Short mmCIF file of C-alpha atoms in Angstrom, two decimals:
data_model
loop_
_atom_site.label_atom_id
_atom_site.label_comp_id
_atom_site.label_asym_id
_atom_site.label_seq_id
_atom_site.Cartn_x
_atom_site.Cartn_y
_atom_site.Cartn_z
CA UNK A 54 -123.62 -87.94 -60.72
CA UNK A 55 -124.33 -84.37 -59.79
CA UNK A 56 -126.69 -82.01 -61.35
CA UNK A 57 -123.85 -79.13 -60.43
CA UNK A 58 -123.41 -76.97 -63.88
CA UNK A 59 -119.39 -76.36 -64.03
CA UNK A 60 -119.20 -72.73 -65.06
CA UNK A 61 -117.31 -72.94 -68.68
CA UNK A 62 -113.51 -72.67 -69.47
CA UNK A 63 -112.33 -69.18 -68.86
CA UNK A 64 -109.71 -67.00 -67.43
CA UNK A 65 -110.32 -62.99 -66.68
CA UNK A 66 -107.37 -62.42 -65.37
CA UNK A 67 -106.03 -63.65 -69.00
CA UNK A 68 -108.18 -61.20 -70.53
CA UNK A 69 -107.54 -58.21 -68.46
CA UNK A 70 -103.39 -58.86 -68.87
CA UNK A 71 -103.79 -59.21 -72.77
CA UNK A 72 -105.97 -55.76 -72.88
CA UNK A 73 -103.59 -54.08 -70.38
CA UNK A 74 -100.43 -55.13 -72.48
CA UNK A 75 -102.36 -53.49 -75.28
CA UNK A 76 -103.31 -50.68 -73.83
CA UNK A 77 -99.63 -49.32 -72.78
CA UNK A 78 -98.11 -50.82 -76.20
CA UNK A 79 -100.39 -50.41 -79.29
CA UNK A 80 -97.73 -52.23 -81.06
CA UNK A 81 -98.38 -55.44 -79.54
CA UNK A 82 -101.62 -55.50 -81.04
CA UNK A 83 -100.35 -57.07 -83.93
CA UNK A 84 -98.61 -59.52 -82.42
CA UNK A 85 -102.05 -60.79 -79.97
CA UNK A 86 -104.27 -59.70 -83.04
CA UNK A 87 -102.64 -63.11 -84.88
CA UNK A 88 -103.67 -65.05 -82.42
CA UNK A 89 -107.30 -64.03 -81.00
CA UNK A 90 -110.03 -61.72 -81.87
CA UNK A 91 -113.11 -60.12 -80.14
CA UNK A 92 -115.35 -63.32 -80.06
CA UNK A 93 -112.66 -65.38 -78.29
CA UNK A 94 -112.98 -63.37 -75.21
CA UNK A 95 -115.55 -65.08 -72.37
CA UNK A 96 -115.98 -61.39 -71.11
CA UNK A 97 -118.01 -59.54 -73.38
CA UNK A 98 -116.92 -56.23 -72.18
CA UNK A 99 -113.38 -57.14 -72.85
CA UNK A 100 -113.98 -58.20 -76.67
CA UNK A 101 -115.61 -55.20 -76.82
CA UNK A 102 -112.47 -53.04 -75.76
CA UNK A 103 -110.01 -55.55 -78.18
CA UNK A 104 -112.63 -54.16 -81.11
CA UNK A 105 -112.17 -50.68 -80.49
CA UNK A 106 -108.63 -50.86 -80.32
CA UNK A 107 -107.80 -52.59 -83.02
CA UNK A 108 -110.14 -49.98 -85.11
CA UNK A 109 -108.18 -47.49 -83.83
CA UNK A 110 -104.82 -49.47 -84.36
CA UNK A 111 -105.78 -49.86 -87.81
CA UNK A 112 -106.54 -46.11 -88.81
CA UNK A 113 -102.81 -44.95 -86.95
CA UNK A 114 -104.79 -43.68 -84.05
CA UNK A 115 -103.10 -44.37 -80.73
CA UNK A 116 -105.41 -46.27 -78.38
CA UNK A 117 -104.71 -45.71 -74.91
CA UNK A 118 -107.36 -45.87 -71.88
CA UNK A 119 -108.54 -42.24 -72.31
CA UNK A 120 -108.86 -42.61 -75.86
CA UNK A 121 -110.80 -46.10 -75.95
CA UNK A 122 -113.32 -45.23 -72.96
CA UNK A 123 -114.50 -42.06 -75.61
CA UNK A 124 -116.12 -45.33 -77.87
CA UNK A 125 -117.59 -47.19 -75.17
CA UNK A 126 -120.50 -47.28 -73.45
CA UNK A 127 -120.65 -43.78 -70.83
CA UNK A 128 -121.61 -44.79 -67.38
CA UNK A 129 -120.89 -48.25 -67.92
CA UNK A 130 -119.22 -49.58 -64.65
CA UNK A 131 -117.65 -52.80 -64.09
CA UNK A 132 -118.34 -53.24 -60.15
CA UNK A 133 -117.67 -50.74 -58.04
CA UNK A 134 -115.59 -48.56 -60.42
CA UNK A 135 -116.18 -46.67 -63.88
CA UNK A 136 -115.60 -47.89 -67.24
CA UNK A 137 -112.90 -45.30 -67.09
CA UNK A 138 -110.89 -46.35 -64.23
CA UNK A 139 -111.19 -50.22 -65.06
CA UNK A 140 -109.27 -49.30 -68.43
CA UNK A 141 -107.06 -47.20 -66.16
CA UNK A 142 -106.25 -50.43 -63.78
CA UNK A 143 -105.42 -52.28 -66.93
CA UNK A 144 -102.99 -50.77 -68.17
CA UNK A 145 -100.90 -50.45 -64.44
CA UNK A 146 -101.39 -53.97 -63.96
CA UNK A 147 -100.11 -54.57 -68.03
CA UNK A 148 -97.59 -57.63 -68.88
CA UNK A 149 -94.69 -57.40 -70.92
CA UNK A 150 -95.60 -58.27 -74.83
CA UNK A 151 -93.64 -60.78 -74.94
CA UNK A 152 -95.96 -62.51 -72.41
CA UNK A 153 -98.84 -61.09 -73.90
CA UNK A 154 -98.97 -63.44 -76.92
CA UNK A 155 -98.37 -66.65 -74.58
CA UNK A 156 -101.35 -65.46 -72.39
CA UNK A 157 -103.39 -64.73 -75.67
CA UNK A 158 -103.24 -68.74 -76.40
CA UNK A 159 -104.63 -69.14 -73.40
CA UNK A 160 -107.46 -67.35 -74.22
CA UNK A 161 -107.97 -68.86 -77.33
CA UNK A 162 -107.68 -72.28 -76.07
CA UNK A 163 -110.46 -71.82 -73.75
CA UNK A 164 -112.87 -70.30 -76.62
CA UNK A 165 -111.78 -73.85 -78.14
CA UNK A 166 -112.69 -75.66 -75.07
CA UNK A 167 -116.09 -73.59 -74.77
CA UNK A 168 -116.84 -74.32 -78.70
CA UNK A 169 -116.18 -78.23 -78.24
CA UNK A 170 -118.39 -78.06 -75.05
CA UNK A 171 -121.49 -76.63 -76.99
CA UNK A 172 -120.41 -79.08 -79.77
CA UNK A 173 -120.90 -81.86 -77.46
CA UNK A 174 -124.47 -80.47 -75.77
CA UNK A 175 -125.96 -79.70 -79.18
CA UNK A 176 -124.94 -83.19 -80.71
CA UNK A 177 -126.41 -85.06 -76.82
CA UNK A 178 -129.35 -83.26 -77.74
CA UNK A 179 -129.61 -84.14 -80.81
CA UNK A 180 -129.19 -87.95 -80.03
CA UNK A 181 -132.24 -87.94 -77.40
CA UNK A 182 -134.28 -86.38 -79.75
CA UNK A 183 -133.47 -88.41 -82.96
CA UNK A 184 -136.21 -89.98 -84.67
CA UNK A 185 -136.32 -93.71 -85.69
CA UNK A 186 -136.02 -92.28 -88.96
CA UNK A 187 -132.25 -90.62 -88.96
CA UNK A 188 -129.49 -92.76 -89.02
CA UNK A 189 -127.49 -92.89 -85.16
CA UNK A 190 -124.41 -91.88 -86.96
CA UNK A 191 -126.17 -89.12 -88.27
CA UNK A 192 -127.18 -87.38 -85.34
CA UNK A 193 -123.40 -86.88 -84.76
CA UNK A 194 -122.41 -85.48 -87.98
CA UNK A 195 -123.06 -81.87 -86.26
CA UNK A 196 -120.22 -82.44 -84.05
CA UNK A 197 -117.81 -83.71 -86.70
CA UNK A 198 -118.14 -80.87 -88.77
CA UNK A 199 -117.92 -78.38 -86.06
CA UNK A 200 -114.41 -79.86 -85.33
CA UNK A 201 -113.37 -80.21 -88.16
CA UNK A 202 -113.78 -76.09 -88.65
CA UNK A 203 -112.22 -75.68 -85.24
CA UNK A 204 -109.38 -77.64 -86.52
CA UNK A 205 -109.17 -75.25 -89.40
CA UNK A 206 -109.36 -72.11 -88.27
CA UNK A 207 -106.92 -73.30 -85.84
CA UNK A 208 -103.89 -73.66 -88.73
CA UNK A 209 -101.00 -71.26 -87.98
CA UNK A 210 -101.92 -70.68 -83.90
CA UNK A 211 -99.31 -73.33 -82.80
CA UNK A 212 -97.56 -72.73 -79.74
CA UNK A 213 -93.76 -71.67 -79.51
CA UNK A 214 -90.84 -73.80 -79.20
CA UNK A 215 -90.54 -73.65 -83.04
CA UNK A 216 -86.47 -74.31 -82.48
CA UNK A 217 -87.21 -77.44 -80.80
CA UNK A 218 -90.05 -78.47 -82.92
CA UNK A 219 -87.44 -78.31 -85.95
CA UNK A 220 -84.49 -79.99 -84.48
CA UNK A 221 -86.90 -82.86 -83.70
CA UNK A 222 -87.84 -82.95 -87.32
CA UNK A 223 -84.35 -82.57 -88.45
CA UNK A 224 -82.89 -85.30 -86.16
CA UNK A 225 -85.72 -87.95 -87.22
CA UNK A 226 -85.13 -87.45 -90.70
CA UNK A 227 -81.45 -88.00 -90.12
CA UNK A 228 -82.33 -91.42 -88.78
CA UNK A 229 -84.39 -92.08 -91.55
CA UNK A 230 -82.63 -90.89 -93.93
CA UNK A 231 -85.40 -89.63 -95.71
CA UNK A 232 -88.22 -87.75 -95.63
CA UNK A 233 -91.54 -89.08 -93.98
CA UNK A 234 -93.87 -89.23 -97.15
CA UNK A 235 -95.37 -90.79 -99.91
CA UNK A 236 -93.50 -92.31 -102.68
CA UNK A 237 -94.05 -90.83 -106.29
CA UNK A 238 -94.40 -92.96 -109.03
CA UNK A 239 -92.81 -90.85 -111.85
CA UNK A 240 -89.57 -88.84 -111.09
CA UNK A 241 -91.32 -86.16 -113.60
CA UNK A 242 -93.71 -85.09 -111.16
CA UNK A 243 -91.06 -85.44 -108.20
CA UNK A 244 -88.81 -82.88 -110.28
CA UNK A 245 -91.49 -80.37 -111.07
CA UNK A 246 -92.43 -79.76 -107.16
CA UNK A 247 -89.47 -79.64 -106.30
CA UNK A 248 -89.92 -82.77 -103.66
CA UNK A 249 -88.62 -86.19 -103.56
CA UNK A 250 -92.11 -87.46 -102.15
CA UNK A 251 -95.78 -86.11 -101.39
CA UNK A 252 -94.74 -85.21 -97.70
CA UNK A 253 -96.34 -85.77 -94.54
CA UNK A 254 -98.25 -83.23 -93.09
CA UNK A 255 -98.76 -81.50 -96.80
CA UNK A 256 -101.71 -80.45 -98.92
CA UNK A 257 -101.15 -81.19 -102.78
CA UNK A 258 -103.13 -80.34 -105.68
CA UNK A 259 -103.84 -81.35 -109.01
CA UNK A 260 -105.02 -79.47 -111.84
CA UNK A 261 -106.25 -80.53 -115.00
CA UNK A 262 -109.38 -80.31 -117.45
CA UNK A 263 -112.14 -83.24 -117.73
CA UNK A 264 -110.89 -85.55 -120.49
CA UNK A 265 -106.99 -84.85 -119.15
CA UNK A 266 -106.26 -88.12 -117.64
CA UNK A 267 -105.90 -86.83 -113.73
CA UNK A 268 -107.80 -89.80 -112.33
CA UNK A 269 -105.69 -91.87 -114.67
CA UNK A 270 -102.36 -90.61 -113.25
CA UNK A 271 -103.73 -90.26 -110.00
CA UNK A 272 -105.01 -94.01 -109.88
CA UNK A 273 -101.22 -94.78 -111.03
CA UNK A 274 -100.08 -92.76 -108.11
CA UNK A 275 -101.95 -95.19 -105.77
CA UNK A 276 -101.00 -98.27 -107.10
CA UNK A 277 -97.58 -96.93 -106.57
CA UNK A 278 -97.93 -96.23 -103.19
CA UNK A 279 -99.84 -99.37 -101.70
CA UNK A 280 -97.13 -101.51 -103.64
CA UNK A 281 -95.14 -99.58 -101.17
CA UNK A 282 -97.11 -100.00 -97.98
CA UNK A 283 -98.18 -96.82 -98.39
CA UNK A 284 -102.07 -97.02 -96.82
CA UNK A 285 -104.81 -94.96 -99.40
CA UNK A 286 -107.97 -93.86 -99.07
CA UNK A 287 -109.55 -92.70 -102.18
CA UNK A 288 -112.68 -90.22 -101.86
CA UNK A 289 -114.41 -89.75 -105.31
CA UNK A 290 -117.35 -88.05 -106.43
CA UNK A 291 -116.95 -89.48 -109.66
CA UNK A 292 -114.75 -93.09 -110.10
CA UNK A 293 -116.58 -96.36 -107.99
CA UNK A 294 -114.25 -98.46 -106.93
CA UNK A 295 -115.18 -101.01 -109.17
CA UNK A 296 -113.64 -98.89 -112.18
CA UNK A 297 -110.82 -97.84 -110.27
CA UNK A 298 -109.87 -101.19 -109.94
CA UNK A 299 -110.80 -101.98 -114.00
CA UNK A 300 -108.38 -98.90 -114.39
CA UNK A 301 -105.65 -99.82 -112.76
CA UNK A 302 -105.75 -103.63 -113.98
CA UNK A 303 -105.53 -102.14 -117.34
CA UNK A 304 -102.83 -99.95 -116.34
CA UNK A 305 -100.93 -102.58 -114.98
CA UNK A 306 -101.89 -105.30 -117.31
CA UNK A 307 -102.41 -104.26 -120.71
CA UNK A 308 -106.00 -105.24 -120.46
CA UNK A 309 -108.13 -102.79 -121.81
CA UNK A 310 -110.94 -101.60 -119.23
CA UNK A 311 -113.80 -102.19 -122.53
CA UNK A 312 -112.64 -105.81 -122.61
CA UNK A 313 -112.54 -105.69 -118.88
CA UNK A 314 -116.14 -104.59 -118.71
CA UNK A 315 -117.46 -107.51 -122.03
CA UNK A 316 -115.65 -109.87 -120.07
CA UNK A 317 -113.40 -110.49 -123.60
CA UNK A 318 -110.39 -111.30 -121.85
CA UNK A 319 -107.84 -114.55 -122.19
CA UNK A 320 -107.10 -117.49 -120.09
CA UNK A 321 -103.98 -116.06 -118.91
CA UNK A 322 -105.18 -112.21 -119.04
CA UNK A 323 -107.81 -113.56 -116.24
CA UNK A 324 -105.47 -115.12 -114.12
CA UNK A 325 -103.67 -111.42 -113.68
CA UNK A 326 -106.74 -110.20 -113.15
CA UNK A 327 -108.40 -112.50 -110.48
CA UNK A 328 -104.57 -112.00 -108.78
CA UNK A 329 -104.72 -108.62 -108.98
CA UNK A 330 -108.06 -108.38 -107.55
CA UNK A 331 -107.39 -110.70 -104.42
CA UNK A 332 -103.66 -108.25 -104.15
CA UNK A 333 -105.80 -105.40 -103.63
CA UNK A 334 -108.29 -107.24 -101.12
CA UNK A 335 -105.34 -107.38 -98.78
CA UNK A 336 -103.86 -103.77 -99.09
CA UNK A 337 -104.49 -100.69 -96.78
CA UNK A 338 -106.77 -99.87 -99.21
CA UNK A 339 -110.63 -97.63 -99.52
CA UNK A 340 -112.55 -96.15 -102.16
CA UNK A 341 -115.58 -94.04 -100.73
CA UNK A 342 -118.28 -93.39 -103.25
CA UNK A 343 -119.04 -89.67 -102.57
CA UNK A 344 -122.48 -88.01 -102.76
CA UNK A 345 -123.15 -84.42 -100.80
CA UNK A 346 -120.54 -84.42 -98.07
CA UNK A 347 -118.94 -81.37 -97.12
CA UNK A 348 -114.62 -81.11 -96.33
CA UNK A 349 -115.34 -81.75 -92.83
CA UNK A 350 -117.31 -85.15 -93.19
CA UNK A 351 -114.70 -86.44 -95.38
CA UNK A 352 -111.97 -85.58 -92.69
CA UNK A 353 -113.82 -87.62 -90.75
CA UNK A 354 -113.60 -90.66 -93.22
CA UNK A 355 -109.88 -89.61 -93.35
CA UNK A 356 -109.34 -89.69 -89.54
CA UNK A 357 -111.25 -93.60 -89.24
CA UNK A 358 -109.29 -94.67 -92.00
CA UNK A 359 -106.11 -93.51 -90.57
CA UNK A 360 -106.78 -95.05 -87.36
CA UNK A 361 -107.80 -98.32 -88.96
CA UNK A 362 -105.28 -98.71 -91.35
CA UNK A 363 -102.19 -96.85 -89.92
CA UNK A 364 -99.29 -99.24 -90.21
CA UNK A 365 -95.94 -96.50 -89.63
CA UNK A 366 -96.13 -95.94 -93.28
CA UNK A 367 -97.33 -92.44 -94.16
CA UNK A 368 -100.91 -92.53 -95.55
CA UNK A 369 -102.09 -91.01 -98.90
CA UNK A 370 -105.60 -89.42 -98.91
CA UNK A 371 -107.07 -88.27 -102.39
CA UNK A 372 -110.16 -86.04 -102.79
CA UNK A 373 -111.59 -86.42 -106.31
CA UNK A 374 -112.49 -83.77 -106.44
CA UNK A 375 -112.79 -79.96 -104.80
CA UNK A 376 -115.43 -78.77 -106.77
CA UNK A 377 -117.63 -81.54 -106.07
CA UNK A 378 -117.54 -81.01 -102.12
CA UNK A 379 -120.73 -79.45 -100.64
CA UNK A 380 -119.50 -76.02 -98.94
CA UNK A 381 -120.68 -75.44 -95.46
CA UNK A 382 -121.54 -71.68 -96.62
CA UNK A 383 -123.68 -72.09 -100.05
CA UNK A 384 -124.45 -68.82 -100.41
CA UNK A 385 -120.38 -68.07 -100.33
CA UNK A 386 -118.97 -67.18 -103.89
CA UNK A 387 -116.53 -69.65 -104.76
CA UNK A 388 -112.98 -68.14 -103.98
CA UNK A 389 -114.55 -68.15 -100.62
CA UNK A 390 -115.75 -71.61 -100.80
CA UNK A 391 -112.45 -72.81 -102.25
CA UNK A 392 -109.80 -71.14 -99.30
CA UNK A 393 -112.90 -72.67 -96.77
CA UNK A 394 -112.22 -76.04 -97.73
CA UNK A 395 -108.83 -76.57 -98.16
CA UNK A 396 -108.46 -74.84 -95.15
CA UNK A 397 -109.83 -77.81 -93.29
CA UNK A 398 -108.29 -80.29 -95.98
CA UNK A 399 -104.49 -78.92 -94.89
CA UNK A 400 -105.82 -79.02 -91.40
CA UNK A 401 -106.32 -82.84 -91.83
CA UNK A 402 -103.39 -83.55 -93.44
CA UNK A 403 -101.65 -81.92 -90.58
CA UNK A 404 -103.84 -84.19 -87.71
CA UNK A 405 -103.41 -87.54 -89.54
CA UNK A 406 -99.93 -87.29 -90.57
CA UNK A 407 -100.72 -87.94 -93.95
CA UNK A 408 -100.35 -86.54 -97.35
CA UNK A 409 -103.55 -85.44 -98.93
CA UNK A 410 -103.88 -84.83 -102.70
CA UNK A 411 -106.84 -83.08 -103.91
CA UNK A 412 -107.82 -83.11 -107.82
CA UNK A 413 -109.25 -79.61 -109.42
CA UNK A 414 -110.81 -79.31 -112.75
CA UNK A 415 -109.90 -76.65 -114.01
CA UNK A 416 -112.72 -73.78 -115.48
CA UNK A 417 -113.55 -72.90 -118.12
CA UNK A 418 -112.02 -69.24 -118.38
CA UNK A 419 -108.65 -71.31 -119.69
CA UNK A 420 -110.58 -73.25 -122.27
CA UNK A 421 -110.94 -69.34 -124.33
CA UNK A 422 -107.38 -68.40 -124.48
CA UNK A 423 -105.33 -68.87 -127.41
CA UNK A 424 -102.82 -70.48 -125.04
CA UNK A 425 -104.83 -72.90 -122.93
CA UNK A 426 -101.71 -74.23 -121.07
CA UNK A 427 -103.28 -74.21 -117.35
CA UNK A 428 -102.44 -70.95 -114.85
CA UNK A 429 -103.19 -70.32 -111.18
CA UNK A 430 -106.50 -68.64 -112.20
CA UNK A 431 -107.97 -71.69 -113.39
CA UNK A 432 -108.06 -73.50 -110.09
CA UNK A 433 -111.43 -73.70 -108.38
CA UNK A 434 -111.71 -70.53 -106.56
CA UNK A 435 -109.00 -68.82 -108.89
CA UNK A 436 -105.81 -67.70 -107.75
CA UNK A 437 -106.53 -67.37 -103.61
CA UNK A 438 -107.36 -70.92 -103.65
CA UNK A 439 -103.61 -71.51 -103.42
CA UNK A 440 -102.91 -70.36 -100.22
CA UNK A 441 -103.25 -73.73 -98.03
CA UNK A 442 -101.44 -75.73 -100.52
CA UNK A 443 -98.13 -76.79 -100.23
CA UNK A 444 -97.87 -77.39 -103.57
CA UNK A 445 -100.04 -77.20 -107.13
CA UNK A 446 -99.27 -79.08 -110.22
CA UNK A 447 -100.95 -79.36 -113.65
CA UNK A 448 -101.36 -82.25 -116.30
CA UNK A 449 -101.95 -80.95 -119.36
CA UNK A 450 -102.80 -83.03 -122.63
CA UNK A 451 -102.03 -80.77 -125.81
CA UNK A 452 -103.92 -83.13 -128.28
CA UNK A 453 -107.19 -82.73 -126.23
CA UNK A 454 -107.02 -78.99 -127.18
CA UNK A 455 -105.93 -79.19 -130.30
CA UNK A 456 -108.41 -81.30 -131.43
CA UNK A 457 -110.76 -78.81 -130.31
CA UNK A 458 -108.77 -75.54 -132.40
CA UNK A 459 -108.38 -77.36 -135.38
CA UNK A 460 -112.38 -78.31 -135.33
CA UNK A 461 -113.12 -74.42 -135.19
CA UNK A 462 -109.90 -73.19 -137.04
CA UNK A 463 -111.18 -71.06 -139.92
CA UNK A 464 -108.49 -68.88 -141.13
CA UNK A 465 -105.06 -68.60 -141.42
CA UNK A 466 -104.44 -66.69 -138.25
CA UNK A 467 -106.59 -69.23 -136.62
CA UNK A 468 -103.61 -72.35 -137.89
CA UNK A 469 -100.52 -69.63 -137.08
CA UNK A 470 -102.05 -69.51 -133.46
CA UNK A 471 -102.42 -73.54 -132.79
CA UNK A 472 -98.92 -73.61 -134.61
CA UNK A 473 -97.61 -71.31 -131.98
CA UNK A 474 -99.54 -72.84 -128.89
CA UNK A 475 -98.78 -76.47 -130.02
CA UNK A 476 -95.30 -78.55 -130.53
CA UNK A 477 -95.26 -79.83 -133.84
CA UNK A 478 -95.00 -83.63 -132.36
CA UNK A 479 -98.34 -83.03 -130.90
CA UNK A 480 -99.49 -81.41 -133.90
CA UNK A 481 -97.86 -84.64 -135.75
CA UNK A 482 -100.29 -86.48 -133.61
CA UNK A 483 -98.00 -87.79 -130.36
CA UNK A 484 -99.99 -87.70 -127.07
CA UNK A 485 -97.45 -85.77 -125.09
CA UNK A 486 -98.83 -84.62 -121.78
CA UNK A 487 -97.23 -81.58 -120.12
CA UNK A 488 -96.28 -81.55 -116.05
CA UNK A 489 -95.82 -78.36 -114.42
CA UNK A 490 -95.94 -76.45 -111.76
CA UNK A 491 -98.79 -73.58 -110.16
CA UNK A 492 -97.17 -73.32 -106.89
CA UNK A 493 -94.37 -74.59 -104.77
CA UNK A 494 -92.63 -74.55 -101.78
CA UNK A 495 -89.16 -74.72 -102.34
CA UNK A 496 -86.90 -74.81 -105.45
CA UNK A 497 -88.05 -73.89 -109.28
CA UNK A 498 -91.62 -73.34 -110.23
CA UNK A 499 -90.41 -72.98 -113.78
CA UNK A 500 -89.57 -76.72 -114.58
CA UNK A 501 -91.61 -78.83 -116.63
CA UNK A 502 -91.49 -81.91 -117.51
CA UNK A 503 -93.52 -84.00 -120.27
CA UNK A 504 -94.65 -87.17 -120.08
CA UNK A 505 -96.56 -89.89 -122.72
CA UNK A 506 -99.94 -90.80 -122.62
CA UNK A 507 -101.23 -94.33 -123.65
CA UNK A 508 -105.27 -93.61 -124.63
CA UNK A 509 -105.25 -97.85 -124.84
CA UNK A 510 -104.36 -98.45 -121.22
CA UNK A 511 -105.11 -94.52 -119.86
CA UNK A 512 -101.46 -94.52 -118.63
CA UNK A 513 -99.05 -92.20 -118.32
CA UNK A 514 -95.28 -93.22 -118.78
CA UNK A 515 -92.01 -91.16 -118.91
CA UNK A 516 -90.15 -90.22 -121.72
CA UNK A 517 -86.71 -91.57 -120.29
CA UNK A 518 -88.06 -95.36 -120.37
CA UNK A 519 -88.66 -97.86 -122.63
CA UNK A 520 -91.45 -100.53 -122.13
CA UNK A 521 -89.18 -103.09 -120.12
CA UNK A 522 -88.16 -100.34 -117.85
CA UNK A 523 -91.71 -99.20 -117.34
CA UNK A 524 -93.02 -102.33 -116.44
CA UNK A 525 -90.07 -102.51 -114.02
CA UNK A 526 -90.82 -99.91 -112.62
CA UNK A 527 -94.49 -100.84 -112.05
CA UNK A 528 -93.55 -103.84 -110.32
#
């Protein structure tokens, strides 16, 4: 071993191209300004001169070596030379732009390698000096997290080659004939996002009140996936996996989860459910209990389970739900909060290859409105929120609010309003649920799609089948 400190990652020369090209082309500040800011610089000078010129790039001024040096430091010299004269030498020794942008991920790869380095010191530190009280595991946690941002902030700062990267896509889906993803289990849902599977790769939400039946439907997604080989991990702040399991036997089974829980079941209602049990035992299968963790500690679940568990079939992750995760920034208001986490979330689903669904419920600004058929602005963090989903859809249980109007309804404009907000089947007293969509990808965001909801077995089944075919298609 040596006690030699290696200086950190860095490259001036990188640096001084970048500003140069800058300097001489104001336009192709844009163009480096999507891949690195000020902080990302190892020279502090230089992130000093990529401030000022984007300032003056963003008020139409033109930013050119005379101009910047007049917001600098005067006197400042960098060696032997002036301030002045540096930014001169810059711009004569400028690259094209379209090398500029290739240099600037160079740049910001090293501020990645410099970050991870600290990481790593901060979290060695931290292991030395844990106490007998702190879990070892623990004393890492630092490090997770701080990747797990890295990994985040890192979405949309690939490299080039996009061409190639999407003929290699095109020519393994040709040989599978399919796309890589998770299988859906009602054709309802499939139809409103416009995709023939939860993809690869893709961030999905779901958006529904308490009381709406998301777990329900989402625990029916599940089953249908691991009966599939599809492996799942299941992250809940609210469901055990004991009454997952209850749920889905009754789903599956017709065996209510009460007489589940009394024990009040039959000879031959047991036997499905001691073989259902010892099924599940031997699928790719997790439920983790949640408490306090934040997006990037449940990554980090997400990334061991992957690695345990992979098996060439696409993985399904589910966070239940957003609103429960702890945010790194508390103090953050919670659009902020929202775009924060599923930042990381889409950054996950991107590193494990899996598709991750995450459950909102919804707030209660919808709960007012005459119409309380779910919008964009009821997602956690309102409308922004959307941005690092690849897709957003809603179930939405009419009975559960019209219940609610009729309990309040004390007029006549109060019954013409749930009359005009309610089918008359629902109003009739059918459990129809309602599948739409908030945001999408590719094709309509328009369709919807409705779907039946058994309270007995909290079960969702379509329309277009009958009982035979439903259990059919369970199988």
């Amino acid at each position: 071993m040596t006690d030699i400190q290696k200086p950190l990652p860095h490259n001036i020369e990188l640096e001084q191209a970048i500003l140069g090209a800058v300097l001489v082309n104001n336009n192709c500040f844009d163009l480096v300004s999507k891949v690195i800011q000020p902080h990302h610089f190892f020279e502090p000078l230089h992130g000093k001169v990529f401030e000022v010129i984007g300032k003056m790039v963003s008020v139409g001024r033109k930013a050119d070596p005379k101009t910047v040096k007049s917001y600098l430091p005067e006197g400042e010299r960098v060696g032997e030379i002036t301030l002045g004269e540096y930014l001169v030498r810059l711009a004569v020794e400028a690259v094209a732009p379209v090398q500029a942008r290739d240099y600037a991920l160079g740049v910001l790869h090293h501020w990645i390698d410099r970050q991870i380095i600290a990481g790593c010191e901060e979290t060695i530190a931290g292991v030395y000096a844990r106490s007998p009280d702190v879990d070892p595991f623990s004393a890492s946690a630092a490090l997770e997290d701080h990747l797990a941002k890295l990994r985040g902030d890192h979405i949309g700062g690939g490299s080039g080659n996009l061409g190639h990267q999407y003929l290699e896509a095109m020519t393994a889906a040709q040989q599978r004939k399919s796309i890589a993803g998770v299988p859906i289990c009602l054709d309802e849902i499939a139809e409103v996002i416009s995709e023939p599977c939860f993809e690869a790769g893709n961030l999905y939400g779901l958006l529904s009140s308490s009381g709406e039946g998301k777990t329900s439907l989402t625990l029916q997604m599940i089953t249908h996936a691991l009966k599939r080989g599809h492996p799942v991990l299941f992250m809940s702040y609210d469901q055990s996996g004991e009454q997952c399991i209850r749920q889905m036997i009754a789903q599956e089974h017709d065996i209510e989860a009460r007489r589940q829980r009394a024990g009040d079941v039959s000879e031959k209602e047991m036997r499905k459910v001691v073989d259902f049990a010892t099924w599940i035992d031997r699928q790719p299968f997790e439920v983790v209990k949640c408490t306090d963790q934040t997006a990037p500690q449940l990554l980090s679940f997400a990334r061991s389970f992957v690695k345990r568990y992979g098996n060439g079939n696409v993985p399904l992750v589910v966070v239940d739900h957003i609103g429960a995760v702890t945010p790194q920034e508390r103090l953050s208001d919670e659009g902020t909060k929202a775009k924060d986490i599923n930042k990381v979330f889409k950054a996950g689903a991107e590193q494990t290859g899996a598709a991750w669904l995450v459950l909102n419920q919804r707030n209660s600004y919808g709960m007012k409105r005459d119409n309380p058929r779910p919008i964009s602005a009821d997602l956690f963090g309102g409308d922004p929120a959307k941005q690092a989903y690849d897709a957003i859809f809603y179930v939405y249980r009419y009975i559960k609010f019209l219940e609610e109007r009729k309990a309040v309804a004390a007029s006549d404009s109060d019954w013409k309003k749930i009359h005009k907000a309610f089918p008359s089947a629902v109003i009739e007293g059918e459990d129809i649920a309602q599948i739409g969509a908030i945001k999408v990808r590719f094709g309509n965001a328009a369709v919807k799609n409705n779907l039946i909801f058994e309270a007995r077995f909290t079960r969702y089944k379509s329309e277009r089948q009958n009982d035979a075919e439903l259990q059919e298609a369970m199988l």
